[in-house]
PDB file of C-alpha atoms in Angstrom:
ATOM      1  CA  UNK A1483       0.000   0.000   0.000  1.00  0.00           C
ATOM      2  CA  UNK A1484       2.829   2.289   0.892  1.00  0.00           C
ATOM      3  CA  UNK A1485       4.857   1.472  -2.243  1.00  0.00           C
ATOM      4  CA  UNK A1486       1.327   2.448  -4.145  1.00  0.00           C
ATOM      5  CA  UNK A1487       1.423   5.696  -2.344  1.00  0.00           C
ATOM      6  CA  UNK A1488       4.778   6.679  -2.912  1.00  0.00           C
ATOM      7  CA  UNK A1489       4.725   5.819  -6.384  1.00  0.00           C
ATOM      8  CA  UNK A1490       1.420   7.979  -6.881  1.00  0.00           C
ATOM      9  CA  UNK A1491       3.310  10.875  -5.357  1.00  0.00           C
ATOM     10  CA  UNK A1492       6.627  10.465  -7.583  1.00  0.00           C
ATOM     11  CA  UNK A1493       4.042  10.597 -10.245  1.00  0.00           C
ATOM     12  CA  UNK A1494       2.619  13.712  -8.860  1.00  0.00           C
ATOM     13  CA  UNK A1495       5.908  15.305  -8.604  1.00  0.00           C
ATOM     14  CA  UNK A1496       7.444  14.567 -12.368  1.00  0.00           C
ATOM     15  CA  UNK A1497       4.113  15.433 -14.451  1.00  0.00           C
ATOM     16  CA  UNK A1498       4.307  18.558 -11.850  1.00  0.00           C
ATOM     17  CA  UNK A1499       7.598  19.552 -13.214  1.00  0.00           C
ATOM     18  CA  UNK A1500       6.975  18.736 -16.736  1.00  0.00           C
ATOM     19  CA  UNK A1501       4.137  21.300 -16.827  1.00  0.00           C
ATOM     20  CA  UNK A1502       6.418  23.857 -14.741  1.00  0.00           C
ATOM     21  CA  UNK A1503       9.472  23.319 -17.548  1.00  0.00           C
ATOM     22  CA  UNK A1504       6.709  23.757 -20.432  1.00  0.00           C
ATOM     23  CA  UNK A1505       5.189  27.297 -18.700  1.00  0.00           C
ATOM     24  CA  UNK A1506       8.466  28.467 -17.374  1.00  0.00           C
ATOM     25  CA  UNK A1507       9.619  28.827 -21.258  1.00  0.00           C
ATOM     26  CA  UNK A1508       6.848  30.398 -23.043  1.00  0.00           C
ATOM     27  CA  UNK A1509       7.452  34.219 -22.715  1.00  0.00           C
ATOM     28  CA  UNK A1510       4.434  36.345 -21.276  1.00  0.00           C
ATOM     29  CA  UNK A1511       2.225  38.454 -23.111  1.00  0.00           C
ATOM     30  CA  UNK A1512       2.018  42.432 -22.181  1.00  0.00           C
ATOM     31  CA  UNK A1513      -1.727  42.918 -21.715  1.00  0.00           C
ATOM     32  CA  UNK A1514      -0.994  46.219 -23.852  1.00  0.00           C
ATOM     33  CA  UNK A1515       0.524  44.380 -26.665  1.00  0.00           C
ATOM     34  CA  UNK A1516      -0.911  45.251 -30.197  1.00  0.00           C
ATOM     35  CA  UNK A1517       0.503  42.943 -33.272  1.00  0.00           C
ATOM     36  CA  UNK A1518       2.029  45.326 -35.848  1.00  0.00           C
ATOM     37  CA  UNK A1519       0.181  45.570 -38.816  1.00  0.00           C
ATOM     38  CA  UNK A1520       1.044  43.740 -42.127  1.00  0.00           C
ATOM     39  CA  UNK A1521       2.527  46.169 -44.570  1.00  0.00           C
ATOM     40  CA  UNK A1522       0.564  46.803 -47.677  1.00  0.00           C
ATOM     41  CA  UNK A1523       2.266  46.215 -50.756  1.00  0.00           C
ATOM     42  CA  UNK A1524       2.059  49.699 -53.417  1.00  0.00           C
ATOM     43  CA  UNK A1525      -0.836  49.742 -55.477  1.00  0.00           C
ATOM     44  CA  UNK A1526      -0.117  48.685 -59.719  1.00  0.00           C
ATOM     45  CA  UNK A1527       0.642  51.237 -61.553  1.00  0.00           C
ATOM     46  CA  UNK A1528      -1.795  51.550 -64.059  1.00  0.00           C
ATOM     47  CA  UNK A1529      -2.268  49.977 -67.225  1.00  0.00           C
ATOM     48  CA  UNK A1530      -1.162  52.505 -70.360  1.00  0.00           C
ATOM     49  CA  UNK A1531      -1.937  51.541 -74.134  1.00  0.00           C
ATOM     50  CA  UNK A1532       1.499  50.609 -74.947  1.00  0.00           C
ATOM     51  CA  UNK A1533       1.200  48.124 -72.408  1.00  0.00           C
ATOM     52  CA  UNK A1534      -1.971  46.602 -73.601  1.00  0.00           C
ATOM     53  CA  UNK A1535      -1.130  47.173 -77.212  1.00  0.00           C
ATOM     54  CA  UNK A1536       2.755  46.540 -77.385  1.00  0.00           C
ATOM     55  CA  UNK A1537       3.128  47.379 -81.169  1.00  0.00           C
ATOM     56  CA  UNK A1538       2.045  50.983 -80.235  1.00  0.00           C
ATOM     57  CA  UNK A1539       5.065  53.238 -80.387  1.00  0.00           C
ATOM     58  CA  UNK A1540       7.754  54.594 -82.577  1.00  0.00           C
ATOM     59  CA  UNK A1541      10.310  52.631 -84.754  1.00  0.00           C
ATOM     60  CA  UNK A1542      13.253  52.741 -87.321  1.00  0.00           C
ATOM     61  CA  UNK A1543      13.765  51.185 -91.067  1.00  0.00           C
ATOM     62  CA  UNK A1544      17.313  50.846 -91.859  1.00  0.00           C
ATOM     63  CA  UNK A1545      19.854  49.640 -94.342  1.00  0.00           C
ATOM     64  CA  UNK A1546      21.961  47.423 -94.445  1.00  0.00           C
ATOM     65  CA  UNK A1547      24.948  49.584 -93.642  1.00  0.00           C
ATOM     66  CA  UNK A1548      23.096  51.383 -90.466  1.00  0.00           C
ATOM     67  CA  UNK A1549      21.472  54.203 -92.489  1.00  0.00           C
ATOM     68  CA  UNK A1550      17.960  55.469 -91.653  1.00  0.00           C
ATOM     69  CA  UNK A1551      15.730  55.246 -94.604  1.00  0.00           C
ATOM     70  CA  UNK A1552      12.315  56.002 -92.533  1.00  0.00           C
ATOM     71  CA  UNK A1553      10.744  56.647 -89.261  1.00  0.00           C
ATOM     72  CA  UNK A1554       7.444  54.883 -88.654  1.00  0.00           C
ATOM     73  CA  UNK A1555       5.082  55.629 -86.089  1.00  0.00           C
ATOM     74  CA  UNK A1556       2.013  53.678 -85.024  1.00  0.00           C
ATOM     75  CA  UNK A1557      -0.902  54.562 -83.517  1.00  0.00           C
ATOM     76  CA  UNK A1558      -4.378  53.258 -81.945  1.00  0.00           C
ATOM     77  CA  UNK A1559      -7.332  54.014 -83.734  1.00  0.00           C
ATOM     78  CA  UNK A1560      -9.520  56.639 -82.063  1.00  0.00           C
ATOM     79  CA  UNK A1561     -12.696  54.499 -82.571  1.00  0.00           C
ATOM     80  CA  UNK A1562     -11.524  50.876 -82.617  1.00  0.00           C
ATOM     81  CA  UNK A1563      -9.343  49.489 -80.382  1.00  0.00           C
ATOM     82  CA  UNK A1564      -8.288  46.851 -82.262  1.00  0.00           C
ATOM     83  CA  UNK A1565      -7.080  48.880 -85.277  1.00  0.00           C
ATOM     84  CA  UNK A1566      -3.884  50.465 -85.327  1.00  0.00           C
ATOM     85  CA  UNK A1567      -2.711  53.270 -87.695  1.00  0.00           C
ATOM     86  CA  UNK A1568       1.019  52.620 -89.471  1.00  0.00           C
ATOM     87  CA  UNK A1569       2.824  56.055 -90.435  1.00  0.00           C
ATOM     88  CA  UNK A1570       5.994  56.821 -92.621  1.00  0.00           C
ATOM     89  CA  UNK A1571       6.425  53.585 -94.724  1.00  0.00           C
ATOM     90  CA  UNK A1572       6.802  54.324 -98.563  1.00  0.00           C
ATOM     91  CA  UNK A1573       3.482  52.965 -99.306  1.00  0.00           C
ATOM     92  CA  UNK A1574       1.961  55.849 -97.514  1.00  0.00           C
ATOM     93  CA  UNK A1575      -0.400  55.324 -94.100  1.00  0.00           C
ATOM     94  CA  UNK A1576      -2.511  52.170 -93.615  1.00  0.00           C
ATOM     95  CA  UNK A1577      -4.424  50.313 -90.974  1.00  0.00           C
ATOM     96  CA  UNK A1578      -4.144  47.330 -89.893  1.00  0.00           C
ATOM     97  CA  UNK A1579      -6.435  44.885 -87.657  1.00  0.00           C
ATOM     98  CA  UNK A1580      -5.524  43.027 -84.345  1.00  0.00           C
ATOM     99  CA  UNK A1581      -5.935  38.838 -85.031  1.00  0.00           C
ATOM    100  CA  UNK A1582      -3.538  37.516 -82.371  1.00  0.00           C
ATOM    101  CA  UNK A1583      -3.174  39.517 -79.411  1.00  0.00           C
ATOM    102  CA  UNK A1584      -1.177  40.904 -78.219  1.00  0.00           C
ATOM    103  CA  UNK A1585       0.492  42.052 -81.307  1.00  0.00           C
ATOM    104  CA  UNK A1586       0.272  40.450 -84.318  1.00  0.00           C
ATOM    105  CA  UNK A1587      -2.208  42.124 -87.299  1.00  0.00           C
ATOM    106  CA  UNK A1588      -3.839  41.355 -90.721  1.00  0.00           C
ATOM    107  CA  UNK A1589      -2.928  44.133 -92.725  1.00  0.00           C
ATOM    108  CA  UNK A1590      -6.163  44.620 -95.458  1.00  0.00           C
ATOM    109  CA  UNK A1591      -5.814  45.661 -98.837  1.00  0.00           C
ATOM    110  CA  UNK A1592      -6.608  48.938 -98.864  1.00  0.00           C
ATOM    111  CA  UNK A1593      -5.971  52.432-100.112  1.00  0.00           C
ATOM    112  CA  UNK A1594      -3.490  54.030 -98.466  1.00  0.00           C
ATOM    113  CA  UNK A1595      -3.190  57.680 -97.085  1.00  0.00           C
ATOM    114  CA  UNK A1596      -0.639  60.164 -97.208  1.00  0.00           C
ATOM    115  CA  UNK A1597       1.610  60.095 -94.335  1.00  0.00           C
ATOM    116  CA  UNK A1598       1.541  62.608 -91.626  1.00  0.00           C
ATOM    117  CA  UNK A1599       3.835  65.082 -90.056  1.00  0.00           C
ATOM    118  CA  UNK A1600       4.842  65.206 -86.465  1.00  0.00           C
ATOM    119  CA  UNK A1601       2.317  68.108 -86.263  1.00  0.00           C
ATOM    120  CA  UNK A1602      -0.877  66.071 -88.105  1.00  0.00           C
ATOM    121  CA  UNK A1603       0.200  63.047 -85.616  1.00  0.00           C
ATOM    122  CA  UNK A1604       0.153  65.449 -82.181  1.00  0.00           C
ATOM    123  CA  UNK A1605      -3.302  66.828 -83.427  1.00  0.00           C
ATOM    124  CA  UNK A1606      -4.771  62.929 -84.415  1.00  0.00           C
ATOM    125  CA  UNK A1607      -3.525  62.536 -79.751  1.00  0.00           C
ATOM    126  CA  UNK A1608      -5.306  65.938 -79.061  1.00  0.00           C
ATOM    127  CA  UNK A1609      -7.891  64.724 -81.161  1.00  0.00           C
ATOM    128  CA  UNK A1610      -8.237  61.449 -79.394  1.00  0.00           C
ATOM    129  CA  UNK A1611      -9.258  62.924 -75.977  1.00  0.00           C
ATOM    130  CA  UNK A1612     -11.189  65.547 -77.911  1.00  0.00           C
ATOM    131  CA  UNK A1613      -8.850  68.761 -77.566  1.00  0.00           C
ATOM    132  CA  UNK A1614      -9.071  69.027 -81.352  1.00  0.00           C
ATOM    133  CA  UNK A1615     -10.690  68.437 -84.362  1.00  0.00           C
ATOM    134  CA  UNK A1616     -10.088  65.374 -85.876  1.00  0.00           C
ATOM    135  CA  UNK A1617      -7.695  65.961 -89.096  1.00  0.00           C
ATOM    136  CA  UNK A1618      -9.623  64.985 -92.301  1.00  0.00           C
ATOM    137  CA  UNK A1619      -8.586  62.253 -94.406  1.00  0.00           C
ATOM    138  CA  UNK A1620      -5.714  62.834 -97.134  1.00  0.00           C
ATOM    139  CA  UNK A1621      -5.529  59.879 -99.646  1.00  0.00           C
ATOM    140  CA  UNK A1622      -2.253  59.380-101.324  1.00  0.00           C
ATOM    141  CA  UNK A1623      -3.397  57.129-104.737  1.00  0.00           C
ATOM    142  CA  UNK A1624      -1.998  54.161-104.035  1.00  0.00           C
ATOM    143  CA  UNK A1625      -3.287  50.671-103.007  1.00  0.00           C
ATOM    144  CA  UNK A1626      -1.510  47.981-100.909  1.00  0.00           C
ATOM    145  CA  UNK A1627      -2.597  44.198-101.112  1.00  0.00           C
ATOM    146  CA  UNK A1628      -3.079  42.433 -97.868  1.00  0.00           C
ATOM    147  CA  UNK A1629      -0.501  41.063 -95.742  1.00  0.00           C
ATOM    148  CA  UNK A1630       1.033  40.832 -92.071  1.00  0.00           C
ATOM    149  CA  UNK A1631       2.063  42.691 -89.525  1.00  0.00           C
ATOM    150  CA  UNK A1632       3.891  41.881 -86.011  1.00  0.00           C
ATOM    151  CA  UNK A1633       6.127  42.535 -83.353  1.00  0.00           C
ATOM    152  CA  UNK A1634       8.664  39.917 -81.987  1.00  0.00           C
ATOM    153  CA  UNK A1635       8.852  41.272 -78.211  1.00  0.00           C
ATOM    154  CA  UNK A1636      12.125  39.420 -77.228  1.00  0.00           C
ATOM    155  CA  UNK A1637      14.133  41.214 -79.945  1.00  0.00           C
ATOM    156  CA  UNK A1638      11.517  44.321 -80.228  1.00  0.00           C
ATOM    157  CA  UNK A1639      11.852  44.487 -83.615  1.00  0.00           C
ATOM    158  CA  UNK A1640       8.676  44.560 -86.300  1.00  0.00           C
ATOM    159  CA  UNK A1641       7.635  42.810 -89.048  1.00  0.00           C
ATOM    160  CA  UNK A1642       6.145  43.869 -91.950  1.00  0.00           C
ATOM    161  CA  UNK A1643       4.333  42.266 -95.437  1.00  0.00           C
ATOM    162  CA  UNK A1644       3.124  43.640 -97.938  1.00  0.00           C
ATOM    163  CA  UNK A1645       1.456  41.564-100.602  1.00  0.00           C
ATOM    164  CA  UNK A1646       1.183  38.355 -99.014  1.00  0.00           C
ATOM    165  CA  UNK A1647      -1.953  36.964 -98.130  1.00  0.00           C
ATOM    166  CA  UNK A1648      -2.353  36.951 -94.540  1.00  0.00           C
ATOM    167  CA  UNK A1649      -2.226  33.225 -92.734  1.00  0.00           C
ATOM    168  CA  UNK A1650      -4.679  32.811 -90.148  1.00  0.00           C
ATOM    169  CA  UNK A1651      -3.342  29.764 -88.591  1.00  0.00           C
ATOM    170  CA  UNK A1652       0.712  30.742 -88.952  1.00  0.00           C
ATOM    171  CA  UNK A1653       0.208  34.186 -89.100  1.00  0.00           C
ATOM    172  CA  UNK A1654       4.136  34.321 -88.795  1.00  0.00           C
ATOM    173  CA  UNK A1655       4.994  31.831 -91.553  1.00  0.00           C
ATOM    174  CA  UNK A1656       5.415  34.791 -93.777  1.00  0.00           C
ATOM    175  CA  UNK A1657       8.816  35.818 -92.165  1.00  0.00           C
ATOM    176  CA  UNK A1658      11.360  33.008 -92.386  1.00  0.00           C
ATOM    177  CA  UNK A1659      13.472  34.949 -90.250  1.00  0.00           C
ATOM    178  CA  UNK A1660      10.990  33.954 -87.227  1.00  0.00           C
ATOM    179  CA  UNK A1661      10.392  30.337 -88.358  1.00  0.00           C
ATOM    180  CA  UNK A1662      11.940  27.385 -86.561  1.00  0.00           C
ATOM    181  CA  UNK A1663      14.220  25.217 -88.309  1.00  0.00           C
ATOM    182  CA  UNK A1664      13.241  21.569 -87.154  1.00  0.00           C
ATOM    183  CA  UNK A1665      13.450  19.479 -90.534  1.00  0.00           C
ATOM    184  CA  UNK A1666      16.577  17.241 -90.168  1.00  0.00           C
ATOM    185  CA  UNK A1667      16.182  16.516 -94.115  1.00  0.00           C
ATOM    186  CA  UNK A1668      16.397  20.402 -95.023  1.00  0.00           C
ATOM    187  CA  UNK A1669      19.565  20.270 -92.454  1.00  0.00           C
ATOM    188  CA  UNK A1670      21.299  17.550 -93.930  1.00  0.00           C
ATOM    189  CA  UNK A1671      20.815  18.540 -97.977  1.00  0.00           C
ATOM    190  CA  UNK A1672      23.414  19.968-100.007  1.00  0.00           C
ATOM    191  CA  UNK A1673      24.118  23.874-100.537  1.00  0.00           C
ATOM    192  CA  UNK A1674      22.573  23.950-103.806  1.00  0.00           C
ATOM    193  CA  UNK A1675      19.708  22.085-102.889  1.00  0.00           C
ATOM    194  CA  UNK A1676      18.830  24.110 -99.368  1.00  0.00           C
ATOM    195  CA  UNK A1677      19.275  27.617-101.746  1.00  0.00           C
ATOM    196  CA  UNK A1678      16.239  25.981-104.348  1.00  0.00           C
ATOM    197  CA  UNK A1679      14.450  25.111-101.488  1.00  0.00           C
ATOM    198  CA  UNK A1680      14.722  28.974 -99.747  1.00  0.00           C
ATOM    199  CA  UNK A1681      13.678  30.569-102.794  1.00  0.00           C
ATOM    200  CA  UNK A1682      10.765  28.444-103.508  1.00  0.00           C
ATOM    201  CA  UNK A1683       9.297  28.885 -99.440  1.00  0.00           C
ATOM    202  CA  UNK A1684      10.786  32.635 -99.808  1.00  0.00           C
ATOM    203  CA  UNK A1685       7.441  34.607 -99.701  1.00  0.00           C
ATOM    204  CA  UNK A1686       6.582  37.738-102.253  1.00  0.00           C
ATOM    205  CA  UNK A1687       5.315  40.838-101.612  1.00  0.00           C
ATOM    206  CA  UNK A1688       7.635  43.971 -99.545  1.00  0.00           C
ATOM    207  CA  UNK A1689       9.613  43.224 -96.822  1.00  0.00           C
ATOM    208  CA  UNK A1690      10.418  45.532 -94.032  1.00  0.00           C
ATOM    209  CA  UNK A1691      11.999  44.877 -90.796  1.00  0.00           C
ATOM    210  CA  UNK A1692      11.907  47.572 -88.095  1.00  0.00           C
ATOM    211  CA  UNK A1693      13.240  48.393 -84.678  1.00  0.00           C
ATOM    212  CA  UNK A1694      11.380  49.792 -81.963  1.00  0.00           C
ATOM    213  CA  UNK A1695      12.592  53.036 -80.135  1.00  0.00           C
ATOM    214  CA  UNK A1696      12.816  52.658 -77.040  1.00  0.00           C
ATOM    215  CA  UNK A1697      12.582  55.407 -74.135  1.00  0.00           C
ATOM    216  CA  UNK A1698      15.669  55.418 -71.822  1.00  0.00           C
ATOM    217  CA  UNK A1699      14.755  56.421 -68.088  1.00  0.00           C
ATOM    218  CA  UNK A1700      17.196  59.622 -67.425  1.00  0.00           C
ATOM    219  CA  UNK A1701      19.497  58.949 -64.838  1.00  0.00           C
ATOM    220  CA  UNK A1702      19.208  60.641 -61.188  1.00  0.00           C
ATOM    221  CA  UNK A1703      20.589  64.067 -60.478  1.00  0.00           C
ATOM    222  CA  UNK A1704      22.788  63.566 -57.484  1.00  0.00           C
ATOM    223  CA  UNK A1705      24.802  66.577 -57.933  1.00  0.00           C
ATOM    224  CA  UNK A1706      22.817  68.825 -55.154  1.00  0.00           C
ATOM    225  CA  UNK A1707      23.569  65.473 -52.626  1.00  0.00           C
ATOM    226  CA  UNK A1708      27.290  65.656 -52.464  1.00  0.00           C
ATOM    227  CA  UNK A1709      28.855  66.589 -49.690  1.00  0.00           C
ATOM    228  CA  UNK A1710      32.467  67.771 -49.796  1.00  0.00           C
TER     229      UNK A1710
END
């Protein structure tokens, strides 16, 4: 009976200790204490239309040796969103009509219009938010065929057609220069052979490859920091 006794009070004792060792760890808690607030992370910035439509913007044509031959500008459509206005190619101003977002368009055939100046352009913005009167239409006389246009936004350059009929299930087949080389016949024929084969898959119509301008951020003015 005794040994019953004592062993209920060792018992006792060591599950009394265990919950002392547990408690005398966990740190108390100010009755004043207030858990600090998460921080909020910064509202998006918001969305602009170069953002949504990434072939918006300004670009270059040049030659082969570096020289500029033309400065193209494209613009959104004041009523349609998914029409696009293409200024300062040869072949005069055109539209052209989204098909694969974000940026790849069926250029109609059409009649094209006569470019516009830097001025004409700022008035067509003003215009836009309806500062201005919208400028009236100036035909140039000349007609395009159909054909493709799109940007390739790893190397931000831009593709252009003319005069091929636009694909609407490889809308880039048109431009070898994007296509994917995965035939190991093609790779393994001879010289003579591969040239036949490029200029029978070598599309017609005009050509032009262009490269977007891009706006450099201007660096910080630290000059009125510096302590001497």
């Amino acid at each position: 009976m005794k040994q019953n006794f004592l062993l209920a009070v060792v018992f006792a004792f060591c599950f009394s200790s265990a919950v002392v060792a547990q408690t005398s760890y966990t740190p108390e808690v100010p009755r004043n204490y207030k858990p600090q607030a998460r921080e909020l992370l910064p509202m998006p910035a918001e969305l602009t239309d170069e953002m949504i439509f990434p072939v918006l913007g300004q670009y270059e044509y040049t030659s082969e040796e570096g020289e500029l031959l033309a400065q193209v500008t494209i613009v959104r459509d004041t009523e349609n969103k998914g029409i696009v206005w293409v200024n300062g190619l040869p072949q005069g101003r055109f539209k052209a009509d989204l098909r694969v977002s974000p940026a790849t368009y069926k250029i109609p055939a059409q009649k094209t219009l006569i470019n516009q100046s830097e001025e004409e352009l700022a008035l067509s913005d003003s215009a836009e938010t309806g500062e201005a009167t919208k400028p009236a239409l100036r035909y140039s006389g000349k007609s395009i065929k159909e054909g493709t246009l799109l940007l390739d936004s790893s190397s931000q350059k831009l593709y252009v057609n003319l005069g091929t009929k636009y694909n609407e299930n490889e809308p880039a087949s048109v431009f070898p220069e994007l296509a994917v080389e995965t035939n190991y016949e093609e790779e393994t024929s001879t010289t003579n052979s591969a040239k036949t084969s490029k200029k029978k898959s070598e599309p017609a119509g005009t050509k032009y490859i262009l490269t977007k301008k891009m706006e450099m951020a201007s660096a910080p003015d630290n000059t009125s920091n510096n302590s001497w």
